[in-house]
């Protein structure tokens, strides 16, 4: 028994050392936190599920690649356009337009241009100056007076943070910063000044993300409160919900939706507190050939939208 005592006493420190080592591994290394997503993408999972690009009418898109970096696109759209009205009912007029586009995509440079038959010209530029600093710009020119606009963003990506400075026409200036405080939690803030309208604003945001869920919230001095939650049921199915409240106008909207990704199609849908129901289906018929079905029904406004699209290339 006396000979067994030393071995027993040495086993206790060994077990304690193993437990202490395990706890040390579980400790968060705050010097090596992950880099958060950009500020404007805080609620991207909820937006992808709850706000698909629904349309009404017929849409046809064709993209032809000339080489690995340069491609041309052609788009035709035929459908009604809503016009402002004093009445509660929605007034629509039939419209149609053709859009020609040119795309140049390089690992460090992206140039996208669009020209429409109604006179609008759209341009987008993204240029990675370094591994951490990039410049993004977009502009739209129209025939209507005071409707053309442009915006330039400077994005800096740090080890565990991101910052952005933006400026646009109308003396618009803005800045945002997002910081990872834990491996799952990010906190952010933004400020902007619109010189043309003499308005300023301040906003705060938070995002919590795990392998199974994403929760995000934003609040601004303009009176807007936006909350969203996405539950990843599986690799193919996600459930999403959001809540938006405007303190100034007392407007409240809540919605729930789903995002179902199958082998050859993707189905998204939602219903909101106003009774508006939306469904959006993208299905791949063949390599480079996709079909799109869009539907939005709002019984309270007697507004019904159905769209059919075909994408080639």
Coordinates of C-alpha atoms in Angstrom, one line a residue:
X1 CA 0.0 0.0 0.0
X2 CA 2.9 2.3 0.8
X3 CA 4.3 1.6 -2.7
X4 CA 1.0 2.5 -4.4
X5 CA 0.7 5.9 -2.7
X6 CA 3.3 7.8 -4.8
X7 CA 1.7 6.7 -8.1
X8 CA -1.7 7.8 -6.8
X9 CA -0.4 11.2 -5.8
X10 CA 1.3 11.7 -9.1
X11 CA -1.9 10.8 -11.1
X12 CA -3.8 13.7 -9.5
X13 CA -1.5 16.5 -10.8
X14 CA -1.4 14.8 -14.2
X15 CA -5.3 14.8 -14.4
X16 CA -5.4 18.4 -13.2
X17 CA -2.8 19.4 -15.8
X18 CA -4.8 17.9 -18.5
X19 CA -8.0 19.7 -17.4
X20 CA -6.1 23.0 -17.2
X21 CA -4.7 22.4 -20.7
X22 CA -8.2 21.8 -22.0
X23 CA -9.5 25.0 -20.4
X24 CA -6.6 26.9 -21.9
X25 CA -7.5 25.7 -25.4
X26 CA -11.1 26.8 -24.9
X27 CA -10.0 30.3 -24.0
X28 CA -10.7 32.9 -26.7
X29 CA -7.6 34.4 -28.3
X30 CA -8.6 38.0 -28.6
X31 CA -5.5 38.8 -30.5
X32 CA -6.6 36.5 -33.4
X33 CA -10.2 37.3 -34.0
X34 CA -11.7 36.8 -37.4
X35 CA -12.3 39.7 -39.8
X36 CA -16.0 40.7 -39.8
X37 CA -18.1 41.1 -43.0
X38 CA -18.6 44.6 -44.5
X39 CA -20.9 46.9 -42.7
X40 CA -23.4 47.1 -45.6
X41 CA -23.7 43.3 -45.5
X42 CA -24.6 42.9 -41.8
X43 CA -28.0 41.4 -42.7
X44 CA -27.1 39.8 -46.0
X45 CA -28.5 36.3 -45.1
X46 CA -31.9 37.7 -44.2
X47 CA -32.0 39.9 -47.3
X48 CA -31.2 37.0 -49.6
X49 CA -34.1 35.0 -48.1
X50 CA -36.7 37.8 -47.6
X51 CA -36.0 40.2 -50.4
X52 CA -35.4 38.4 -53.7
X53 CA -35.3 40.5 -56.9
X54 CA -39.0 40.0 -57.8
X55 CA -40.3 41.5 -61.0
X56 CA -43.4 41.7 -63.1
X57 CA -43.7 40.8 -66.8
X58 CA -41.2 39.1 -69.1
X59 CA -37.4 39.2 -68.7
X60 CA -34.7 37.8 -71.0
X61 CA -30.9 37.9 -70.2
X62 CA -28.1 36.7 -72.4
X63 CA -24.4 36.8 -71.6
X64 CA -21.7 36.0 -74.0
X65 CA -18.1 35.6 -72.8
X66 CA -15.5 36.8 -75.3
X67 CA -12.6 35.7 -73.2
X68 CA -11.8 34.8 -69.6
X69 CA -12.1 38.5 -68.5
X70 CA -14.4 40.2 -70.9
X71 CA -18.1 39.5 -71.6
X72 CA -21.1 41.2 -73.2
X73 CA -24.7 41.1 -71.9
X74 CA -28.1 41.8 -73.5
X75 CA -31.3 42.1 -71.5
X76 CA -34.9 42.7 -72.7
X77 CA -37.6 43.5 -70.2
X78 CA -41.4 43.9 -71.0
X79 CA -43.8 44.7 -68.2
X80 CA -45.8 47.3 -66.3
X81 CA -44.2 50.2 -64.4
X82 CA -45.9 51.7 -61.3
X83 CA -46.5 55.4 -61.3
X84 CA -47.3 57.6 -58.3
X85 CA -50.9 58.1 -57.5
X86 CA -53.1 59.8 -54.9
X87 CA -55.5 56.9 -54.8
X88 CA -55.0 53.7 -52.8
X89 CA -55.0 51.6 -55.9
X90 CA -51.8 51.0 -57.8
X91 CA -51.6 52.5 -61.3
X92 CA -49.4 50.8 -63.9
X93 CA -48.4 51.6 -67.4
X94 CA -46.9 49.1 -69.9
X95 CA -43.2 49.6 -70.6
X96 CA -40.4 47.8 -72.5
X97 CA -36.7 48.5 -72.7
X98 CA -33.4 46.9 -73.9
X99 CA -30.2 47.0 -72.0
X100 CA -26.7 46.5 -73.3
X101 CA -23.8 45.7 -70.9
X102 CA -20.1 45.2 -71.0
X103 CA -18.2 43.5 -68.2
X104 CA -14.5 43.3 -67.4
X105 CA -13.6 41.1 -64.4
X106 CA -10.0 40.7 -63.2
X107 CA -8.8 39.4 -59.8
X108 CA -7.9 43.0 -58.8
X109 CA -10.2 45.1 -61.1
X110 CA -13.9 44.9 -62.0
X111 CA -15.6 47.2 -64.6
X112 CA -19.3 46.9 -65.3
X113 CA -21.3 49.2 -67.6
X114 CA -24.9 49.3 -68.7
X115 CA -26.8 51.4 -71.3
X116 CA -30.6 51.4 -71.5
X117 CA -32.9 52.5 -74.3
X118 CA -34.6 55.0 -72.0
X119 CA -31.3 57.0 -71.8
X120 CA -29.9 55.7 -68.5
X121 CA -26.3 54.8 -68.2
X122 CA -25.0 52.8 -65.2
X123 CA -21.4 52.2 -64.3
X124 CA -19.6 50.2 -61.5
X125 CA -15.9 50.0 -60.6
X126 CA -14.1 47.9 -58.0
X127 CA -10.4 48.2 -57.8
X128 CA -8.2 46.4 -55.2
X129 CA -5.3 48.8 -54.7
X130 CA -3.7 46.4 -52.1
X131 CA -4.7 43.3 -50.2
X132 CA -6.3 45.6 -47.6
X133 CA -7.4 48.7 -49.4
X134 CA -10.0 48.8 -52.2
X135 CA -12.0 51.5 -54.1
X136 CA -15.6 51.0 -55.2
X137 CA -17.5 53.5 -57.3
X138 CA -20.9 53.5 -59.0
X139 CA -22.8 56.1 -61.0
X140 CA -26.1 56.6 -62.8
X141 CA -26.7 59.2 -65.5
X142 CA -30.3 60.0 -66.6
X143 CA -32.0 62.4 -68.9
X144 CA -34.1 63.7 -66.0
X145 CA -32.7 66.7 -64.2
X146 CA -31.2 66.3 -60.7
X147 CA -31.7 62.5 -60.9
X148 CA -28.1 61.5 -61.8
X149 CA -26.0 60.4 -58.9
X150 CA -22.6 59.0 -58.1
X151 CA -20.9 57.4 -55.1
X152 CA -17.2 56.5 -54.2
X153 CA -16.3 54.1 -51.4
X154 CA -12.9 53.5 -49.8
X155 CA -12.8 50.2 -47.9
X156 CA -10.0 49.1 -45.6
X157 CA -9.8 45.5 -44.3
X158 CA -7.9 45.0 -41.1
X159 CA -7.0 41.9 -39.2
X160 CA -10.2 41.9 -37.1
X161 CA -12.0 45.0 -38.3
X162 CA -13.2 46.9 -41.4
X163 CA -13.6 50.6 -42.1
X164 CA -15.3 52.5 -44.9
X165 CA -15.4 56.1 -46.0
X166 CA -17.9 57.2 -48.7
X167 CA -18.7 60.4 -50.5
X168 CA -21.3 61.2 -53.2
X169 CA -22.9 64.0 -55.0
X170 CA -25.2 66.3 -53.1
X171 CA -22.4 66.8 -50.5
X172 CA -23.0 63.3 -49.1
X173 CA -20.3 62.0 -46.7
X174 CA -20.4 58.8 -44.6
X175 CA -18.1 56.6 -42.6
X176 CA -18.6 53.2 -40.9
X177 CA -16.5 50.9 -38.7
X178 CA -17.1 47.3 -37.7
X179 CA -15.0 45.4 -35.1
X180 CA -15.0 41.7 -34.0
X181 CA -15.1 41.6 -30.2
X182 CA -15.5 37.8 -29.9
X183 CA -15.2 35.0 -32.5
X184 CA -19.0 35.3 -33.0
X185 CA -19.9 38.8 -32.1
X186 CA -19.2 42.0 -34.1
X187 CA -20.1 45.6 -33.2
X188 CA -20.3 48.5 -35.6
X189 CA -21.2 52.1 -36.0
X190 CA -21.8 54.6 -38.8
X191 CA -22.2 58.3 -39.3
X192 CA -23.3 60.3 -42.3
X193 CA -23.9 63.9 -43.4
X194 CA -26.1 65.0 -46.3
X195 CA -25.1 68.5 -47.0
X196 CA -27.7 69.2 -49.7
X197 CA -30.6 68.4 -47.3
X198 CA -28.7 69.6 -44.2
X199 CA -29.3 66.3 -42.4
X200 CA -27.0 64.1 -40.4
X201 CA -27.3 60.7 -38.8
X202 CA -25.7 58.2 -36.4
X203 CA -26.2 54.5 -36.3
X204 CA -25.1 51.4 -34.3
X205 CA -25.2 47.8 -35.3
X206 CA -24.5 44.3 -33.9
X207 CA -24.2 40.9 -35.5
X208 CA -23.9 37.5 -33.8
X209 CA -23.1 34.5 -36.0
X210 CA -22.6 30.7 -35.4
X211 CA -22.7 27.7 -37.7
X212 CA -26.5 27.4 -37.1
X213 CA -27.8 30.9 -36.9
X214 CA -27.2 34.6 -37.7
X215 CA -28.8 37.5 -35.7
X216 CA -28.3 41.1 -36.6
X217 CA -29.7 44.5 -35.4
X218 CA -29.3 48.1 -36.5
X219 CA -30.6 51.3 -35.0
X220 CA -30.1 54.8 -36.3
X221 CA -30.9 58.4 -35.1
X222 CA -33.2 58.8 -38.1
X223 CA -35.7 56.6 -36.3
X224 CA -35.1 53.3 -38.0
X225 CA -34.8 50.0 -36.1
X226 CA -34.0 46.8 -38.1
X227 CA -33.7 43.3 -36.6
X228 CA -33.2 40.0 -38.4
X229 CA -32.7 36.4 -37.5
X230 CA -31.7 33.5 -39.8
X231 CA -31.8 29.8 -38.6
X232 CA -29.8 27.4 -40.7
X233 CA -31.9 24.2 -40.5
X234 CA -29.6 22.3 -42.7
X235 CA -27.1 23.0 -45.6
X236 CA -30.1 23.4 -48.0
X237 CA -32.8 25.0 -45.8
X238 CA -32.8 28.3 -44.0
X239 CA -35.6 30.1 -42.1
X240 CA -35.5 33.9 -41.8
X241 CA -37.5 36.6 -40.1
X242 CA -37.1 40.4 -39.8
X243 CA -38.7 43.3 -37.9
X244 CA -38.5 47.0 -39.0
X245 CA -39.8 49.9 -37.0
X246 CA -39.7 53.6 -37.9
X247 CA -40.0 55.8 -34.8
X248 CA -40.8 58.9 -36.7
X249 CA -43.7 57.6 -38.8
X250 CA -44.7 54.7 -36.4
X251 CA -44.5 52.2 -39.3
X252 CA -44.0 48.6 -38.3
X253 CA -43.4 45.7 -40.6
X254 CA -42.4 42.1 -39.8
X255 CA -41.9 39.1 -42.1
X256 CA -41.0 35.5 -42.1
X257 CA -39.6 33.5 -45.0
X258 CA -37.6 30.5 -46.2
X259 CA -34.7 29.7 -48.5
X260 CA -34.6 26.2 -50.0
X261 CA -31.7 25.2 -52.2
X262 CA -32.1 22.0 -54.2
X263 CA -29.7 20.3 -56.6
X264 CA -31.0 22.2 -59.7
X265 CA -33.2 25.0 -58.2
X266 CA -33.5 27.5 -55.5
X267 CA -36.9 28.5 -54.0
X268 CA -37.4 31.5 -51.8
X269 CA -40.6 32.9 -50.3
X270 CA -41.9 35.2 -47.5
X271 CA -45.1 36.6 -46.0
X272 CA -45.2 39.9 -44.1
X273 CA -47.4 41.6 -41.6
X274 CA -49.2 43.5 -44.3
X275 CA -50.4 40.3 -45.9
X276 CA -48.0 40.5 -48.9
X277 CA -46.9 37.1 -50.1
X278 CA -43.8 36.5 -52.3
X279 CA -42.3 33.5 -54.0
X280 CA -39.2 33.4 -56.2
X281 CA -38.0 30.3 -58.1
X282 CA -34.7 29.9 -60.0
X283 CA -34.2 26.6 -61.8
X284 CA -31.4 25.4 -63.9
X285 CA -32.7 23.5 -67.0
X286 CA -29.3 22.9 -68.5
X287 CA -25.7 24.2 -68.3
X288 CA -26.0 28.0 -68.9
X289 CA -29.8 27.9 -69.1
X290 CA -31.9 29.1 -66.2
X291 CA -35.6 29.8 -65.8
X292 CA -37.0 32.3 -63.3
X293 CA -40.6 32.5 -61.9
X294 CA -41.6 35.4 -59.7
X295 CA -44.8 36.1 -57.9
X296 CA -46.0 38.7 -55.4
X297 CA -49.6 39.0 -54.1
X298 CA -50.8 41.9 -52.0
X299 CA -54.5 41.5 -51.4
X300 CA -54.9 44.7 -49.3
X301 CA -53.6 46.9 -52.2
X302 CA -55.1 44.6 -54.9
X303 CA -51.7 44.4 -56.4
X304 CA -50.7 41.2 -58.1
X305 CA -47.3 40.7 -59.8
X306 CA -46.2 37.7 -61.8
X307 CA -43.0 37.4 -63.8
X308 CA -41.3 35.0 -66.1
X309 CA -37.6 35.1 -66.9
X310 CA -35.0 33.2 -68.9
X311 CA -31.2 33.5 -68.4
X312 CA -28.8 32.2 -71.0
X313 CA -25.0 32.2 -70.5

